[in-house]
Amino acid sequence: MLKTLLKEKHTLGMVLFIGSEAVFFLMLVLAYVYLRAFEPASFTAASALKPLQTGIFSLFLFASSGTVWLAHRSLSQKRHTALCLWLAATIGLGAIFLIGQGLEWRDLLRQNIDVSQHLFGTTFFTLTGFHGLHVIIGLLLLLITLVLALLGDFKSGHSTAMETISLYWHFVDVVWVVIFCVMYLWTLL
Amino acid sequence: MSEIPLVPENHVPLPNVSSSNGLLAWVASVDHKQIGIMYLLTTLLFFLVGGIEALLMRIQLAQPRFSFLSPEAYNQIFSMHGTTMIFLVVMPMLIGFSTYIVPLHIGARDMAFPRLNAFSFWVLLFGGLLLYFSFLAPGGAPAVGWFAYAPLNERPFSSNLGVDYWALGLLCTGTGSIAAGINIIVTVLTLRAPGMTMRRLPVFTWMSFINAFLIIFAIPILNAALAALLIDRQLGGVFFKPSESGSALLWQHLFWGFGHPEVYIMVLPAFGAISEVISVFSRKPVFGYAFLVGSGFGIALLSFAVWAHHMFAVGLGDPLNLVFGGASMLIALPTGIKVFNWIGTAWGGSIRFSTAMLFALTFIIEFTIGGISGVAFAVFPIDWQLTDSYFVVAHMHYVLFGGTMFAVFAAIFYWFPKMSGRRLSERLGKWHFWLTVIGFNTTFFIQHILGIIGMPRRVYTYPDLPGWGWMNLVSSIGAGILGLGVLVFCWNVVYSFKRGQPAGDNPWDAWTLEWATTSPPPPHNFAQVPPVRGRRPLWDLHHPDNTDAQNPKVSED
Ligand SMILES: [Cu+2]
């Protein structure tokens, strides 16, 4: 596993990029935890979050990690139609998650909670915003892959693009697990 | 029986160095040698700009209550000087050397991702221009220091766009650095020539490799802080606004969480270059290779655990201060090991005092002075006394100029013949060297004393207290001498590029692979990579009866 990783430059590059991105998100999460630990009074608005609703939308994102894995497997089994279908499913699931995020943002904004309102607003919109940005980038990459696949690419059974994009997509998923825990589940405590 | 490593052919042919397209061939280049040279030229240009800023400050400080610069102008210039030297000179200059040298050191044709390599450079240049564009914006350049402490960096205290340009510029250069870091790591791991095992990597390439890890894990910390700062400034966020229960201290934690590893990002490849130069000009293999490399790892790991030594005066409390003070002292160990490695390498060697070697040996002395004054800060009562004084300015310049810049000069004298095909003039080199040594120590040594007697840093002028006037004048005169040295150096580069003595493939009789090819190397680097059976492939090639493998004294440890 490690041996092959050390030979395949694209996968290796993506792993390193993810490592760097992970530090970026870790810092934003730590900043949130630090501020919340020292200034709990500025986080009362966190009660406006809906952990159940967002939890359900999160399931779509988690499921998309599974479908992208299936897409990758279909690729190595040279099942071209399955590849296209699983890619489309991944994009659909990711998009549903993003819609959920949009609904939640709209709810908060309607309650006058925005990025300039208290530490909660600032940290919430920063963290979910940067994560959402990564989801959008991931969706664009998946969309390009899907279009290429529909045009007949990826029939060789191996594609570094597919491999690196699915790695990235899993990463976006894991980041959401962390954000969901510190942002939503902490509120339930 | 070709020994050329299997680099996949690019679909688009790489632009040719000798292409007649002139400038376009450089702008469109994805060749690591051209990109490396563009890195070096760009950073040299910014070095001159940052140097002029330094001279302007030294003129203002030459006498008490001088009014050469307004307070506002001074604040902008000292902020830009620090930001320029750190983000647009030292760091990208070392990355530029890595970009040029690492593929040659490992016998590769190019970096792993040539296009990404070009992106790294251009986004650096763009970030630099963005930063300097702030001078044209209303209100001028940022005036918050290179560290941009909160809440001074927030809208209510810095209402013009300077800080926004600063943050955006650094986000650009940081992104370029991360891309370069990923590229260097993947290059070293995947493109080594047959026989070039990790245990045979030249020390410079090892240090570049370790440095790349520091870059990809430290820069995102700064990026997160900059993103949060921009959200505060542009969207009305409250991350670092104490008036709205944000935390100014959080900025310091994030900034120095990046800032201390950054110190080593600015010195590790310099350590590597020094190791090459001292070894070659002492005619001896590097002494204690495993220790040199291992201590590099030690420094890299420790550097992420000592950031709060920049915050002793903040009032974190004694338990935390003790932990961070102790951890900071630990860093002296691996650094000290390196110093002994270099002394051990030169010891008993037949030393050739070329300009490169003079700079390298002087590096050891100046860097050790900076290291000792640095360890003093780890004893936090000393830090409480000296923090924010000129002692700190002296310390950091001994590390960054006496250390890294001396190493950079050594590296330029060492590798210029490879890059240009001509040697730099040794005669001008000696002038450059002595002017630099005298100018540098005159400028900065006396600042230790100024700091001890209480002169604060970051002030645009000072009262006429006993001793302050003449000591500052001495420091300013030193800066002038230093500036002269830089002029001689620039003249040397221009002159030698046109009229220098032709270098040949291997002017220093060195042993690493870059000297096996022509000077400058062809676009594909090597017609044939020599066999690599030890750490000094060219020594083995020229001494088949006495290879390193046969010699128990230099066998791989
Ligand atoms: Cu430090």
XYZ file of C-alpha atoms and ligand atoms in Angstrom:
747
model
C 0.000 0.000 0.000
C 2.660 2.474 1.097
C 5.029 1.169 -1.586
C 2.520 1.807 -4.382
C 1.650 5.192 -2.906
C 5.307 6.205 -2.998
C 5.462 5.407 -6.719
C 2.254 6.979 -7.995
C 2.895 10.679 -8.151
C -0.672 11.909 -8.619
C -2.077 10.008 -5.662
C 0.902 11.012 -3.558
C 0.444 14.642 -4.523
C -3.235 14.504 -3.601
C -2.470 12.856 -0.247
C -0.025 15.660 0.567
C -2.505 18.305 -0.575
C -5.157 16.752 1.655
C -2.690 16.769 4.550
C -2.150 20.487 4.032
C -5.877 21.157 3.724
C -6.496 19.124 6.863
C -4.233 21.481 8.806
C -6.183 24.445 7.407
C -9.495 23.016 8.632
C -7.948 21.857 11.891
C -6.924 25.447 12.617
C -10.417 26.782 11.903
C -11.924 24.071 14.115
C -9.407 24.766 16.892
C -10.141 28.487 16.632
C -13.827 27.675 17.042
C -13.210 25.388 20.028
C -10.869 27.929 21.635
C -13.310 30.801 21.263
C -16.281 28.738 22.378
C -14.416 27.440 25.431
C -13.407 30.943 26.541
C -16.515 32.890 25.491
C -19.498 30.521 25.847
C -21.817 33.524 26.236
C -21.192 34.489 22.604
C -22.434 31.134 21.388
C -26.000 31.178 22.707
C -27.264 31.606 19.150
C -26.011 28.079 18.497
C -29.380 26.919 19.808
C -30.848 28.068 16.485
C -29.108 25.151 14.757
C -31.193 22.102 13.853
C -28.974 19.078 14.489
C -31.634 16.595 13.379
C -32.382 18.262 10.059
C -28.705 18.805 9.289
C -27.955 15.298 10.507
C -30.317 13.900 7.886
C -28.774 16.022 5.141
C -25.347 14.866 6.362
C -26.379 11.271 5.687
C -26.586 12.171 1.999
C -23.007 13.393 2.062
C -21.828 10.288 3.926
C -23.685 8.117 1.422
C -21.919 9.916 -1.429
C -18.614 8.694 -0.030
C -19.953 5.195 -0.546
C -21.163 5.861 -4.082
C -17.857 7.412 -5.136
C -16.158 4.270 -3.842
C -18.566 2.183 -5.927
C -17.829 4.384 -8.934
C -14.133 3.785 -8.465
C -14.707 0.050 -8.152
C -16.837 0.018 -11.295
C -13.979 1.724 -13.063
C -11.461 -0.949 -12.133
C -13.993 -3.643 -13.131
C -14.402 -1.829 -16.470
C -18.174 -1.535 -16.011
C -18.564 1.723 -17.830
C -22.304 2.275 -17.398
C -22.067 1.534 -13.680
C -19.237 4.061 -13.401
C -21.374 6.762 -14.987
C -24.368 5.927 -12.816
C -22.428 5.913 -9.556
C -20.732 9.173 -10.482
C -24.114 10.741 -11.191
C -25.423 9.391 -7.889
C -22.457 10.903 -6.051
C -23.072 14.270 -7.627
C -26.764 14.071 -6.773
C -26.125 13.167 -3.134
C -23.519 15.924 -2.784
C -25.909 18.427 -4.310
C -28.672 17.444 -1.884
C -26.286 18.025 1.019
C -25.440 21.421 -0.383
C -29.136 22.288 -0.667
C -29.516 21.334 2.990
C -26.698 23.699 3.847
C -28.355 26.433 1.838
C -31.653 25.933 3.684
C -29.899 26.134 7.020
C -28.052 29.311 6.032
C -31.345 30.839 4.918
C -32.998 29.970 8.233
C -30.185 31.534 10.228
C -30.045 34.656 8.088
C -33.794 35.088 8.545
C -33.198 35.075 12.298
C -30.611 37.810 11.770
C -27.710 35.504 12.547
C -25.001 36.269 10.015
C -21.229 36.256 9.804
C -20.954 39.578 11.631
C -23.265 38.583 14.498
C -21.279 37.348 17.499
C -18.567 34.735 17.560
C -21.134 32.073 16.778
C -22.149 33.665 13.497
C -18.542 34.353 12.491
C -17.243 30.879 13.255
C -20.300 29.029 11.961
C -20.383 30.709 8.580
C -16.599 30.511 8.248
C -16.395 26.790 8.948
C -19.471 25.709 7.021
C -18.631 28.194 4.281
C -15.140 26.837 3.699
C -16.460 23.297 3.855
C -19.244 24.145 1.421
C -16.672 25.689 -0.911
C -14.760 22.418 -0.870
C -17.974 20.505 -1.608
C -18.633 22.764 -4.595
C -15.098 22.237 -5.908
C -15.517 18.499 -5.433
C -18.830 18.554 -7.300
C -17.238 20.439 -10.190
C -14.413 17.894 -10.365
C -16.916 15.018 -10.277
C -18.988 16.701 -12.947
C -15.971 17.028 -15.228
C -15.194 13.360 -14.598
C -18.765 12.389 -15.411
C -18.796 14.370 -18.635
C -15.479 12.822 -19.683
C -16.830 9.379 -18.826
C -19.981 9.997 -20.872
C -17.764 11.102 -23.760
C -16.117 7.708 -23.570
C -13.075 8.324 -21.376
C -11.874 6.029 -18.539
C -12.403 2.762 -20.388
C -8.927 1.464 -19.589
C -9.960 0.459 -16.085
C -7.507 2.818 -14.451
C -7.563 6.556 -13.994
C -5.471 8.691 -11.677
C -8.109 11.415 -11.994
C -10.789 9.141 -10.606
C -8.459 7.968 -7.864
C -7.405 11.439 -6.708
C -10.895 12.905 -6.934
C -12.387 10.143 -4.834
C -9.633 10.635 -2.248
C -10.507 14.321 -2.153
C -14.203 13.555 -1.846
C -13.624 11.221 1.120
C -11.616 14.013 2.744
C -14.450 16.520 2.309
C -16.685 13.933 3.951
C -14.376 13.418 6.950
C -14.060 17.164 7.478
C -17.835 17.323 7.698
C -17.887 14.601 10.357
C -15.590 16.747 12.497
C -17.514 19.963 11.872
C -20.818 18.244 12.589
C -19.465 16.932 15.887
C -18.055 20.207 17.189
C -20.737 22.442 15.771
C -23.999 20.543 16.133
C -23.436 17.754 18.639
C -21.676 20.127 21.073
C -24.888 22.174 21.107
C -26.837 19.122 22.272
C -24.601 18.620 25.318
C 22.157 0.578 -21.100
C 21.044 4.110 -20.569
C 20.715 5.117 -16.919
C 18.187 7.831 -17.622
C 15.342 7.498 -15.122
C 11.916 6.796 -16.480
C 10.215 10.154 -16.455
C 6.968 10.036 -18.377
C 7.151 12.076 -21.553
C 5.089 15.223 -21.475
C 2.405 15.408 -24.126
C 3.373 18.994 -24.787
C 7.123 19.231 -25.421
C 8.980 21.230 -22.785
C 10.105 24.664 -23.953
C 13.711 24.777 -24.967
C 16.245 26.905 -23.070
C 17.830 28.046 -26.305
C 14.505 28.625 -28.003
C 14.524 31.742 -30.130
C 11.205 32.871 -28.691
C 13.097 34.875 -26.078
C 10.943 36.172 -23.286
C 7.965 34.018 -24.205
C 10.104 30.919 -23.752
C 10.617 31.984 -20.141
C 7.068 33.083 -19.429
C 5.631 29.873 -20.835
C 8.352 27.666 -19.384
C 7.642 24.602 -17.284
C 11.327 23.686 -17.075
C 12.523 23.514 -13.475
C 15.823 25.203 -14.318
C 14.187 28.199 -15.937
C 11.598 28.410 -13.170
C 14.345 28.105 -10.558
C 16.264 30.958 -12.189
C 13.095 33.067 -12.377
C 12.566 32.404 -8.668
C 16.104 33.568 -7.942
C 15.904 36.697 -10.111
C 12.508 37.691 -8.715
C 13.614 37.208 -5.138
C 16.851 39.081 -5.837
C 14.796 41.993 -7.117
C 12.631 41.944 -3.991
C 15.836 41.668 -1.948
C 16.973 44.973 -3.427
C 13.571 46.546 -2.720
C 13.571 45.263 0.855
C 17.168 46.442 1.216
C 16.276 49.947 0.069
C 13.474 49.955 2.628
C 15.990 48.944 5.292
C 18.331 51.750 4.254
C 15.502 54.290 4.423
C 14.798 53.143 7.979
C 18.464 53.333 8.945
C 18.667 56.888 7.581
C 15.649 57.862 9.676
C 17.228 56.248 12.739
C 20.708 57.662 12.180
C 20.128 60.473 14.662
C 17.686 61.112 17.491
C 14.465 62.904 16.536
C 15.365 62.897 12.889
C 12.553 63.729 10.499
C 13.642 62.073 7.274
C 10.533 59.867 7.256
C 7.124 60.617 8.698
C 5.888 58.191 11.370
C 3.277 56.875 8.937
C 5.829 56.302 6.188
C 8.206 54.629 8.635
C 5.521 52.217 9.839
C 4.629 51.274 6.288
C 8.243 50.811 5.290
C 9.206 48.646 8.254
C 6.118 46.492 7.732
C 6.922 46.078 4.069
C 10.605 45.420 4.796
C 9.774 42.519 7.125
C 7.042 41.082 4.935
C 9.179 41.393 1.800
C 12.299 39.835 3.255
C 10.458 36.905 4.781
C 7.774 36.084 2.225
C 9.240 37.428 -1.002
C 12.960 36.930 -0.457
C 14.271 34.337 1.973
C 11.562 31.721 1.695
C 11.005 31.755 -2.091
C 14.745 32.143 -2.714
C 15.369 28.853 -0.925
C 12.438 27.292 -2.767
C 14.023 28.576 -5.986
C 17.294 26.810 -5.171
C 15.382 23.624 -4.374
C 13.475 23.923 -7.643
C 16.691 24.238 -9.613
C 18.887 21.793 -7.723
C 16.711 18.961 -6.387
C 15.864 17.344 -9.763
C 19.534 17.562 -10.758
C 20.658 16.149 -7.402
C 18.504 13.061 -7.814
C 19.228 12.570 -11.502
C 15.733 13.436 -12.700
C 14.667 15.221 -15.843
C 12.318 17.688 -14.158
C 10.037 18.099 -11.170
C 7.154 15.664 -10.717
C 4.580 18.302 -11.743
C 6.198 20.788 -14.154
C 3.043 22.857 -14.708
C 2.322 23.063 -10.993
C 5.917 24.229 -10.642
C 5.272 27.137 -12.998
C 2.065 27.905 -11.103
C 4.026 28.069 -7.814
C 6.347 30.685 -9.220
C 3.781 32.844 -10.976
C 1.424 32.935 -8.036
C 4.366 34.001 -5.872
C 5.145 36.855 -8.233
C 1.468 37.798 -8.372
C 1.256 37.818 -4.567
C 4.339 40.012 -4.365
C 2.934 42.499 -6.857
C -0.398 42.492 -5.050
C 1.392 43.328 -1.816
C 3.304 46.195 -3.425
C 0.221 47.453 -5.193
C -0.928 48.564 -1.725
C 1.429 51.556 -2.008
C -0.892 52.894 -4.708
C -4.064 52.304 -2.696
C -5.508 55.168 -0.686
C -3.866 55.181 2.726
C -0.837 53.321 1.440
C 0.881 50.102 2.401
C 0.096 48.036 5.516
C 1.557 49.584 8.659
C 1.103 46.717 11.088
C 4.468 44.932 11.044
C 5.093 41.607 9.324
C 3.231 39.912 12.224
C 0.125 42.173 11.949
C -0.932 41.803 15.567
C -4.624 41.961 16.443
C -6.517 44.160 16.988
C -4.234 46.646 15.178
C -4.824 44.602 12.012
C -8.604 45.114 12.304
C -10.703 47.710 10.521
C -11.166 50.151 13.416
C -7.380 50.558 13.779
C -6.204 50.017 10.197
C -9.053 51.319 8.148
C -7.367 51.579 4.753
C -6.834 48.656 2.413
C -3.157 48.019 3.235
C -3.851 45.055 5.509
C -6.251 43.549 2.966
C -3.565 43.670 0.284
C -1.155 42.194 2.788
C -3.480 39.288 3.598
C -4.369 38.596 -0.042
C -0.739 38.843 -1.130
C 0.366 36.383 1.523
C -2.477 33.994 0.677
C -1.111 33.952 -2.893
C 2.534 33.432 -1.963
C 1.479 30.834 0.628
C -0.524 28.893 -1.930
C 2.491 28.910 -4.235
C 4.705 27.655 -1.427
C 2.366 24.779 -0.593
C 2.261 23.770 -4.259
C 6.060 23.906 -4.381
C 6.292 21.852 -1.183
C 4.049 19.108 -2.559
C 6.039 19.143 -5.790
C 9.405 18.790 -4.050
C 8.236 15.901 -1.852
C 6.707 13.982 -4.764
C 9.784 14.654 -6.909
C 12.166 13.276 -4.295
C 9.991 10.250 -3.588
C 9.168 9.234 -7.156
C 11.843 10.473 -9.562
C 15.162 9.365 -8.067
C 17.623 7.809 -10.516
C 18.452 4.117 -10.117
C 20.792 3.689 -7.151
C 19.875 7.043 -5.619
C 18.389 5.669 -2.420
C 17.086 7.985 0.282
C 20.215 7.227 2.311
C 22.329 8.562 -0.538
C 20.474 11.841 -1.101
C 22.720 14.892 -0.962
C 22.216 16.827 2.286
C 20.804 19.843 0.415
C 18.093 17.697 -1.113
C 17.362 16.112 2.263
C 16.914 19.537 3.805
C 14.714 20.689 0.909
C 12.640 17.543 1.366
C 12.174 18.068 5.116
C 11.543 21.745 4.471
C 8.771 20.880 2.034
C 6.938 19.031 4.819
C 7.329 22.062 7.072
C 5.876 24.222 4.309
C 2.806 22.113 3.601
C 1.932 21.825 7.288
C 2.858 25.322 8.510
C 1.557 27.565 5.719
C -2.072 26.412 6.065
C -1.951 27.668 9.669
C -1.161 31.140 8.339
C -3.729 30.742 5.579
C -6.428 29.964 8.147
C -5.444 33.063 10.142
C -5.436 35.228 6.996
C -8.816 33.893 5.901
C -10.250 34.677 9.326
C -8.689 38.138 9.223
C -10.197 38.864 5.814
C -13.592 37.670 7.055
C -13.238 40.087 9.966
C -12.195 42.969 7.769
C -14.387 42.453 4.732
C -17.487 40.724 6.100
C -17.603 42.176 9.584
C -16.589 38.981 11.399
C -15.373 39.171 14.990
C -12.597 36.532 15.230
C -9.911 38.867 16.523
C -11.984 41.755 17.877
C -11.768 41.840 21.679
C -14.480 44.529 21.768
C -16.922 41.904 20.461
C -15.564 39.022 22.578
C -13.253 37.877 19.813
C -9.696 37.026 20.813
C -6.606 39.029 19.894
C -4.618 36.236 21.510
C -6.029 33.740 19.014
C -4.296 35.686 16.239
C -0.991 35.348 18.061
C -1.471 31.614 18.597
C -2.244 31.079 14.923
C 0.370 33.475 13.622
C 3.200 32.041 15.707
C 1.925 28.506 15.233
C 2.926 29.232 11.661
C 5.666 31.722 12.497
C 8.026 29.476 14.357
C 8.058 26.650 11.791
C 8.527 29.485 9.295
C 11.824 30.326 10.994
C 13.053 26.852 10.047
C 11.472 27.024 6.605
C 13.798 29.987 6.167
C 16.888 28.131 7.328
C 16.764 24.373 6.644
C 17.681 24.526 2.931
C 20.379 27.021 3.908
C 21.771 24.362 6.265
C 21.710 21.996 3.316
C 23.569 24.367 0.997
C 26.208 25.005 3.665
C 26.730 21.279 4.092
C 27.400 20.870 0.361
C 29.737 23.849 0.142
C 31.790 23.021 3.234
C 32.157 19.424 2.184
C 33.282 20.226 -1.372
C 35.704 22.994 -0.396
C 37.223 20.900 2.385
C 37.679 17.950 0.020
C 35.933 15.668 2.520
C 32.596 13.891 2.608
C 30.064 15.373 4.987
C 30.867 14.418 8.576
C 28.052 12.579 10.378
C 25.560 12.428 7.484
C 22.983 10.559 9.567
C 23.206 13.150 12.331
C 22.890 16.047 9.888
C 19.761 14.551 8.370
C 18.325 13.275 11.628
C 18.772 16.611 13.359
C 16.902 18.181 10.441
C 13.955 15.937 11.293
C 14.334 16.817 14.966
C 14.229 20.526 14.241
C 11.199 20.128 11.982
C 9.187 18.215 14.577
C 10.145 20.451 17.513
C 9.418 23.597 15.540
C 5.677 22.933 15.769
C 5.780 22.746 19.570
C 7.497 25.966 20.583
C 5.389 28.787 19.125
C 4.426 30.329 22.456
C 8.022 31.447 23.070
C 6.974 34.421 20.960
C 4.261 35.077 23.540
C 6.058 34.998 26.904
C 5.138 38.612 27.541
C 1.455 37.934 26.884
C 0.812 36.437 30.318
C -0.005 32.819 29.540
C 1.049 31.835 33.049
C 4.158 30.162 34.384
C 3.222 26.512 33.725
C 2.751 27.160 29.998
C 5.770 29.450 29.850
C 7.905 26.718 31.444
C 6.751 24.107 28.939
C 7.425 26.327 25.948
C 10.698 27.636 27.373
C 11.914 24.089 27.933
C 10.845 22.914 24.488
C 12.571 25.916 22.913
C 15.835 25.108 24.641
C 15.593 21.581 23.252
C 15.812 22.987 19.725
C 19.348 24.118 20.516
C 20.370 20.443 20.618
C 19.741 19.415 16.985
C 20.950 22.831 15.843
C 24.139 22.452 17.865
C 24.648 18.985 16.383
C 24.635 20.549 12.923
C 27.238 23.128 13.889
C 29.527 20.336 15.098
C 28.862 18.418 11.870
C 30.060 21.367 9.799
C 33.119 21.930 11.958
C 33.811 18.200 11.778
C 33.465 18.290 7.992
C 35.969 21.127 7.597
C 38.302 19.785 10.308
C 41.512 18.422 8.830
C 40.285 18.968 5.287
C 42.368 20.715 2.644
C 40.299 23.881 2.652
C 40.038 26.111 -0.435
C 39.051 29.612 0.633
C 36.852 30.476 -2.319
C 34.172 33.114 -1.813
C 31.547 30.382 -1.423
C 33.606 28.757 1.333
C 34.274 32.092 3.069
C 30.562 32.793 3.218
C 29.860 29.250 4.402
C 32.431 29.355 7.209
C 31.317 32.820 8.308
C 27.748 31.543 8.275
C 28.708 29.111 11.065
C 29.995 31.953 13.243
C 27.185 34.447 12.616
C 24.502 31.811 12.878
C 25.935 30.556 16.166
C 25.816 34.095 17.592
C 22.186 34.340 16.505
C 21.499 30.912 17.951
C 22.978 31.801 21.330
C 21.019 35.043 21.604
C 17.971 33.030 20.555
C 18.366 30.426 23.274
C 18.647 33.282 25.769
C 15.018 34.149 24.996
C 13.894 30.677 26.015
C 14.718 31.712 29.587
C 11.544 33.724 29.823
C 12.609 36.252 32.456
C 15.314 37.278 29.969
C 12.630 37.453 27.315
C 10.502 39.682 29.534
C 13.446 42.043 29.852
C 14.496 42.070 26.194
C 11.309 41.447 24.228
C 10.285 44.201 21.823
C 13.749 45.730 22.149
C 16.506 46.061 19.553
C 18.055 42.903 21.017
C 15.353 40.966 19.169
C 16.129 42.826 15.961
C 19.804 41.942 16.366
C 18.994 38.299 17.119
C 16.707 37.746 14.165
C 19.074 39.428 11.722
C 21.969 37.273 12.927
C 19.839 34.240 12.168
C 18.253 35.429 8.925
C 21.003 37.564 7.404
C 24.122 36.275 9.122
C 22.611 32.836 8.804
C 20.412 32.331 5.800
C 21.600 35.190 3.565
C 25.263 34.262 4.079
C 24.328 30.705 3.132
C 22.431 32.027 0.119
C 25.512 33.966 -1.021
C 27.604 30.823 -0.547
C 25.042 28.879 -2.572
C 24.975 31.484 -5.343
C 28.771 31.443 -5.669
C 28.689 27.649 -5.609
C 25.881 27.059 -8.130
C 26.098 30.151 -10.375
C 28.611 28.386 -12.658
C 26.183 25.502 -13.110
C 23.277 27.831 -13.859
C 25.073 30.237 -16.181
C 28.094 28.343 -17.457
C 30.387 31.041 -16.047
C 32.031 31.606 -12.689
C 31.402 34.665 -10.592
C 34.476 36.829 -10.234
C 36.422 35.800 -7.142
C 38.028 39.252 -6.934
C 34.677 41.018 -6.771
C 33.506 38.150 -4.579
C 36.162 38.953 -1.955
C 35.107 42.616 -1.961
C 31.502 41.559 -1.628
C 32.385 39.172 1.185
C 34.409 41.605 3.301
C 31.993 44.497 2.801
C 29.144 42.184 3.820
C 30.898 40.813 6.906
C 32.028 44.224 8.113
C 28.772 45.950 7.209
C 26.584 43.250 8.679
C 28.355 43.048 12.041
C 28.638 46.830 12.319
C 24.929 47.184 11.685
C 23.614 44.500 13.938
C 26.075 43.692 16.713
C 25.616 47.065 18.351
C 21.855 46.568 18.281
C 22.293 43.895 20.986
C 23.617 46.646 23.243
C 20.957 49.128 22.179
C 18.364 46.536 23.131
C 19.944 45.799 26.486
C 20.016 49.487 27.395
C 16.361 49.677 26.522
C 15.773 50.938 22.982
C 12.403 49.591 21.799
C 12.026 48.211 18.297
C 9.333 49.314 15.809
C 9.677 53.022 16.713
C 10.227 55.652 14.051
C 12.463 57.778 16.258
C 13.935 57.993 19.751
C 14.973 60.595 22.335
C 18.604 61.670 22.684
C 19.464 59.346 25.594
C 23.137 58.720 26.497
C 24.681 56.408 23.910
C 21.588 55.951 21.771
C 22.561 58.526 19.172
C 26.069 57.338 18.319
C 25.206 53.661 18.507
C 22.372 54.155 16.033
C 24.690 56.144 13.811
C 27.211 53.294 13.862
C 24.423 50.877 12.963
C 23.321 53.107 10.077
C 26.871 53.419 8.753
C 27.107 49.631 8.877
C 23.919 49.409 6.832
C 25.495 51.662 4.219
C 28.548 49.385 3.995
C 26.248 46.380 3.715
C 24.398 48.115 0.888
C 27.706 48.688 -0.903
C 28.473 44.993 -0.587
C 25.144 44.162 -2.209
C 25.918 46.569 -5.066
C 29.263 44.845 -5.659
C 27.427 41.529 -5.657
C 24.870 42.724 -8.224
C 27.643 44.054 -10.428
C 29.432 40.721 -10.079
C 26.325 38.818 -11.220
C 25.779 41.073 -14.232
C 29.455 41.237 -15.177
C 30.209 37.550 -14.713
C 27.093 36.485 -16.563
C 28.535 38.189 -19.641
C 32.294 38.024 -19.166
C 32.934 35.516 -16.401
C 35.476 32.764 -16.732
C 33.840 29.753 -18.438
C 33.067 27.185 -15.796
C 33.102 23.835 -17.501
C 30.960 21.007 -16.191
C 32.515 20.721 -12.754
C 34.536 23.800 -11.754
C 34.752 22.916 -8.047
C 35.578 19.256 -8.549
C 32.375 18.462 -6.669
C 30.697 15.072 -6.288
C 26.957 15.387 -6.602
C 25.059 14.661 -9.802
C 24.373 18.232 -10.943
C 28.085 18.502 -11.765
C 27.922 15.488 -14.065
C 26.029 17.369 -16.748
C 26.949 20.431 -18.773
C 26.811 24.008 -17.428
C 24.101 25.099 -17.982
C 22.440 21.702 -18.260
C 20.504 20.794 -21.422
C 16.680 20.936 -21.221
C 16.530 17.229 -20.410
C 19.259 17.652 -17.754
C 21.343 14.527 -18.368
C 22.425 12.797 -21.529
C 23.224 9.952 -19.187
C 22.988 9.789 -15.417
C 26.186 8.284 -14.011
C 25.750 5.167 -11.909
C 24.937 5.984 -8.283
C 26.636 3.611 -5.878
C 27.224 5.940 -2.946
C 26.701 9.438 -1.665
C 29.382 10.893 -3.938
C 28.666 9.480 -7.396
C 31.232 11.646 -9.184
C 33.974 10.751 -6.715
C 33.208 7.079 -7.315
C 33.210 7.700 -11.060
C 36.627 9.351 -11.025
C 38.215 7.066 -8.424
C 37.129 3.545 -9.412
C 39.945 2.113 -7.262
C 38.965 4.042 -4.153
C 35.203 4.406 -4.136
C 33.327 5.454 -1.034
C 31.912 1.950 -0.808
C 35.450 0.550 -0.502
C 36.486 3.126 2.059
C 35.408 2.165 5.583
C 35.887 5.756 6.793
C 33.149 7.146 4.583
C 30.906 4.111 4.284
C 27.208 4.743 4.692
C 26.313 4.936 8.354
Cu 10.221 30.986 17.382
